[in-house]
mmCIF file of C-alpha atoms in Angstrom:
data_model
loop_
_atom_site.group_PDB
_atom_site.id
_atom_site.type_symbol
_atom_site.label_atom_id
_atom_site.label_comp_id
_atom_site.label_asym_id
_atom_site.label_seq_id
_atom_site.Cartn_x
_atom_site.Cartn_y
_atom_site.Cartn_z
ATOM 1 C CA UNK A 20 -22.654 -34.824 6.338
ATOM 2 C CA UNK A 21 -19.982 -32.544 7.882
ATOM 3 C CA UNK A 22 -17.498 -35.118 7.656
ATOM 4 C CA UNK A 23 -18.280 -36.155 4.207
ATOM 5 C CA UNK A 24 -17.947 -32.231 3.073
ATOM 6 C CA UNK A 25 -15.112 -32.130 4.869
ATOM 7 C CA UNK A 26 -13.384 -34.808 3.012
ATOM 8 C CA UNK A 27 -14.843 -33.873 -0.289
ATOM 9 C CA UNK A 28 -13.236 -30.530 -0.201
ATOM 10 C CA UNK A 29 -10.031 -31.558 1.515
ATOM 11 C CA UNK A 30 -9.713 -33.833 -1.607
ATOM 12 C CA UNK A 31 -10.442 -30.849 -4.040
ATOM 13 C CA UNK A 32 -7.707 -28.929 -2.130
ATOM 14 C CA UNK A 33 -5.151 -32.030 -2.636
ATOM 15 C CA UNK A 34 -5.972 -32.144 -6.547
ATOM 16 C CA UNK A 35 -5.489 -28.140 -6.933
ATOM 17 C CA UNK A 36 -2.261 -28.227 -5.205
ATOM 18 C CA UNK A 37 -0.937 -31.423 -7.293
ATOM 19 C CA UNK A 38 -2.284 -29.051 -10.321
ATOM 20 C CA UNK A 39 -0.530 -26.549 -9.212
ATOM 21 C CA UNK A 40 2.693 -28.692 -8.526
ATOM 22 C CA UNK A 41 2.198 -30.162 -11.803
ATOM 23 C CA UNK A 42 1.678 -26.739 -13.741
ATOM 24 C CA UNK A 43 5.596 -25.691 -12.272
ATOM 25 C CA UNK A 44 7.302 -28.687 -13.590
ATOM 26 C CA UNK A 45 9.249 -27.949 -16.494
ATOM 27 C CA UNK A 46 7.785 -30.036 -19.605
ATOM 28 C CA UNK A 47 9.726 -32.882 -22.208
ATOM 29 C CA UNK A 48 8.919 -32.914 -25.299
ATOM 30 C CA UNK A 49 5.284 -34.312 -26.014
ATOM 31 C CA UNK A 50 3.489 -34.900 -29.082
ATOM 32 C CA UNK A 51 -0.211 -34.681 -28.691
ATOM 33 C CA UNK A 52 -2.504 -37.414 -29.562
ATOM 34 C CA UNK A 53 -5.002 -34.829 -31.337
ATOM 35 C CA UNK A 54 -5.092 -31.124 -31.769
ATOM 36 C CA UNK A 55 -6.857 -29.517 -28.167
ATOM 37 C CA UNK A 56 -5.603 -32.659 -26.650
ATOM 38 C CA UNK A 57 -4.217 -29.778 -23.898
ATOM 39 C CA UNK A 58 -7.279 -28.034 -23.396
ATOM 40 C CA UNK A 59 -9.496 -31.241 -22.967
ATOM 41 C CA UNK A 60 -6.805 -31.882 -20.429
ATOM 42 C CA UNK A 61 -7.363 -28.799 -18.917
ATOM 43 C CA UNK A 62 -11.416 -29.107 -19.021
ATOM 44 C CA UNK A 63 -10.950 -32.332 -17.104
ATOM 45 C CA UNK A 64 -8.644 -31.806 -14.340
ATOM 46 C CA UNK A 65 -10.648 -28.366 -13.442
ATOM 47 C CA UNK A 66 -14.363 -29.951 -13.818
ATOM 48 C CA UNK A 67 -13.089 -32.956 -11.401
ATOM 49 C CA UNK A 68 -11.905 -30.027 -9.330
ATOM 50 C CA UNK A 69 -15.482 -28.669 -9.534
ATOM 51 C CA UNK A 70 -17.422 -31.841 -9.232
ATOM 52 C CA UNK A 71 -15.305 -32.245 -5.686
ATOM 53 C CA UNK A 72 -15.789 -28.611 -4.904
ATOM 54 C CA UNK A 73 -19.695 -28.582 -5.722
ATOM 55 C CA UNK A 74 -20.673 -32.040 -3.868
ATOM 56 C CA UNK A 75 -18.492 -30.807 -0.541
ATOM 57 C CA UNK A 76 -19.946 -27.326 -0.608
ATOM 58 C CA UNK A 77 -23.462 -29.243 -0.896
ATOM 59 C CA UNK A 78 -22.674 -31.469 1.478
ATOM 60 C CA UNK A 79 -21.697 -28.809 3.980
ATOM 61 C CA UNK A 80 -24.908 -26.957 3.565
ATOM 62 C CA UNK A 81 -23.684 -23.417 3.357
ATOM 63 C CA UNK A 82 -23.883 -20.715 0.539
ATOM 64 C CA UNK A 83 -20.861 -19.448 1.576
ATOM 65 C CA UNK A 84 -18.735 -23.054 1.208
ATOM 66 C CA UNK A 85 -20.016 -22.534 -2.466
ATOM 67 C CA UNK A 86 -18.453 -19.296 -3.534
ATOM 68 C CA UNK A 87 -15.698 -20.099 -1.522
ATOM 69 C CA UNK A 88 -15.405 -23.323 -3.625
ATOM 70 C CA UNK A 89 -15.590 -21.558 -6.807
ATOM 71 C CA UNK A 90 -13.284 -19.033 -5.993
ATOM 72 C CA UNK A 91 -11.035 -21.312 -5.005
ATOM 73 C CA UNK A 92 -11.131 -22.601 -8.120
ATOM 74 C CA UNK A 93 -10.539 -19.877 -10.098
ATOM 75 C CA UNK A 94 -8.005 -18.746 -8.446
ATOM 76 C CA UNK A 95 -6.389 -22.102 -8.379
ATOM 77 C CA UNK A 96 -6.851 -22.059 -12.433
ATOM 78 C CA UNK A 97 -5.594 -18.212 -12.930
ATOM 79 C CA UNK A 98 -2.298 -18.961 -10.363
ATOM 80 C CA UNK A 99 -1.368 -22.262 -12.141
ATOM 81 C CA UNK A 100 -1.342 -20.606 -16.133
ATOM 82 C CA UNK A 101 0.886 -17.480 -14.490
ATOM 83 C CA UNK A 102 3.563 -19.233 -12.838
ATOM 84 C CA UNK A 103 4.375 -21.078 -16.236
ATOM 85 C CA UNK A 104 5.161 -17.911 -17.175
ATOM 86 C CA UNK A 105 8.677 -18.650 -15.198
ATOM 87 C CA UNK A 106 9.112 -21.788 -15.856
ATOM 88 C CA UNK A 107 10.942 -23.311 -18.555
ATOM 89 C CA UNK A 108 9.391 -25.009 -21.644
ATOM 90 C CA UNK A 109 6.187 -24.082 -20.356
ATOM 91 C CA UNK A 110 4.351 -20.707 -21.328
ATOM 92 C CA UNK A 111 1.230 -19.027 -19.770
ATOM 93 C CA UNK A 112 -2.136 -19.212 -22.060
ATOM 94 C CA UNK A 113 -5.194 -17.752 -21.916
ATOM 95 C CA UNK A 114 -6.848 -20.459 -23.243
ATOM 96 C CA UNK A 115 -5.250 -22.690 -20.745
ATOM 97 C CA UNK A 116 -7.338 -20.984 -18.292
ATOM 98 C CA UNK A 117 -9.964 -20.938 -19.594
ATOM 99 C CA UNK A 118 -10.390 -24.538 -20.237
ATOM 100 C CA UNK A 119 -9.984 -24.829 -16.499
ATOM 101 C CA UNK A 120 -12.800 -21.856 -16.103
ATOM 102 C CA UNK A 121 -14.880 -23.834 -18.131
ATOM 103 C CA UNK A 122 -14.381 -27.327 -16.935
ATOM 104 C CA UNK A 123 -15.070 -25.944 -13.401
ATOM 105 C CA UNK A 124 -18.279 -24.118 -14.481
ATOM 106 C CA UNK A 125 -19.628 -26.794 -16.747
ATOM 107 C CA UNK A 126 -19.546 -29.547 -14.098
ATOM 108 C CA UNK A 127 -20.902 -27.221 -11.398
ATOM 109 C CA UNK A 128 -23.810 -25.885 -13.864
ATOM 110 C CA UNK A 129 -24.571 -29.147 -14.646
ATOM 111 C CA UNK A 130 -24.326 -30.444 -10.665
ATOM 112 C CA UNK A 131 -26.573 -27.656 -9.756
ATOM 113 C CA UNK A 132 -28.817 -28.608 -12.698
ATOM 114 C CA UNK A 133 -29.861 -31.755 -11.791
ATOM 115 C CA UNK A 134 -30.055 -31.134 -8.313
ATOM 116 C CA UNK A 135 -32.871 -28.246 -9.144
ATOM 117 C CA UNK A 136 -34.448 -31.121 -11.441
ATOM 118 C CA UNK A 137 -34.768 -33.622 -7.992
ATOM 119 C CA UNK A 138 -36.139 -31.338 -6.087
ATOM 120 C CA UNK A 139 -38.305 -30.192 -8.598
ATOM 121 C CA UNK A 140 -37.919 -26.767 -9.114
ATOM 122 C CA UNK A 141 -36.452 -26.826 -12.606
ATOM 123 C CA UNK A 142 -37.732 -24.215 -15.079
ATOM 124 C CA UNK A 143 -39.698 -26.378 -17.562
ATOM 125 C CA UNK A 144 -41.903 -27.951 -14.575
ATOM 126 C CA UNK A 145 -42.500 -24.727 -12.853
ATOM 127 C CA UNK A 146 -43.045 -22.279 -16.098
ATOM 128 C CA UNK A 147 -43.157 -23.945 -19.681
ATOM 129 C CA UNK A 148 -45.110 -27.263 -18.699
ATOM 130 C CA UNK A 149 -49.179 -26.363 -19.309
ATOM 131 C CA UNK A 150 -51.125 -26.210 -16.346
ATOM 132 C CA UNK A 151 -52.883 -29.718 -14.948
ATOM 133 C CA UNK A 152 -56.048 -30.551 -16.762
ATOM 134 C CA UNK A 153 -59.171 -28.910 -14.240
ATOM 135 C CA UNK A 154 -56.939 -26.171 -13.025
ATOM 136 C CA UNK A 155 -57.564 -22.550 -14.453
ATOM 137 C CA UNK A 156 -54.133 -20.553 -14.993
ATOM 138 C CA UNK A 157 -53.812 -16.912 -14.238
ATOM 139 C CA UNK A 158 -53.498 -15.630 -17.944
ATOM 140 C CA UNK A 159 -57.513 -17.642 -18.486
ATOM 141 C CA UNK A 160 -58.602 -16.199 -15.285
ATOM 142 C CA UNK A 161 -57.938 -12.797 -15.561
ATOM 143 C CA UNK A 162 -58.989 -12.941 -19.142
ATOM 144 C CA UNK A 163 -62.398 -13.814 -17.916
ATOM 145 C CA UNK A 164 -62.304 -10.904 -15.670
ATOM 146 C CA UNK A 165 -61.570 -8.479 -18.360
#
């Protein structure tokens, strides 16, 4: 498992750096396919970021991995959007960054989503499903008491 969480988050560190290669290069001109086409952009490149930063940290078995991961990413997302600020034909946004916030949060909300739902601790099964049929909940019991 090390190994595999080692190479899952060696490969998230190779995509942020070509991000953040990519993010200094000046631009051409570019017409976009559909309005937001950048920000969808954005969304993607960060939630593959977060998909490889969320199954190494897993992998690796350590809280810390995790907010190390995100950070990462963050941080990765925030340095990209200000060094366009120097380069030319591109311009820092704030909605650049956060379609990279959110691509890297979505994935790893959804990742840590499902992974509650396997092991079966999800919040439907453990509070909003009704109790199993010949088993007396709390609320009916201490009703009785009263």
């Amino acid at each position: 498992m090390k190994r595999l969480s080692a190479a899952l988050l060696v490969s998230a560190v190779i995509l942020q750096a070509l991000v953040l290669y990519a993010s200094v290069l000046p631009l051409t001109r570019h017409t976009p396919a559909f309005i937001g086409e950048d920000k969808v952009l954005h969304f993607a490149a960060f939630a593959v970021i977060g998909l490889l930063l969320a199954l190494g940290s897993a992998a690796g078995g350590r809280g810390y991995l995790y907010a190390g991961a995100l950070l990462s990413g963050f941080f990765v997302s925030v340095l990209s959007e200000v060094l366009q600020k120097w380069v030319p034909m591109r311009r820092a946004s704030f909605y650049d960054a956060l379609a990279n916030v959110l691509g890297l949060l979505a994935v790893i909300a959804v990742y840590e989503g499902i992974r509650l739902w396997r092991r079966g601790g999800i919040l439907y099964a453990e509070v909003l499903a009704p109790p199993p049929k010949g088993t007396v909940d709390n609320e009916t019991k201490s009703a009785k008491n009263s």
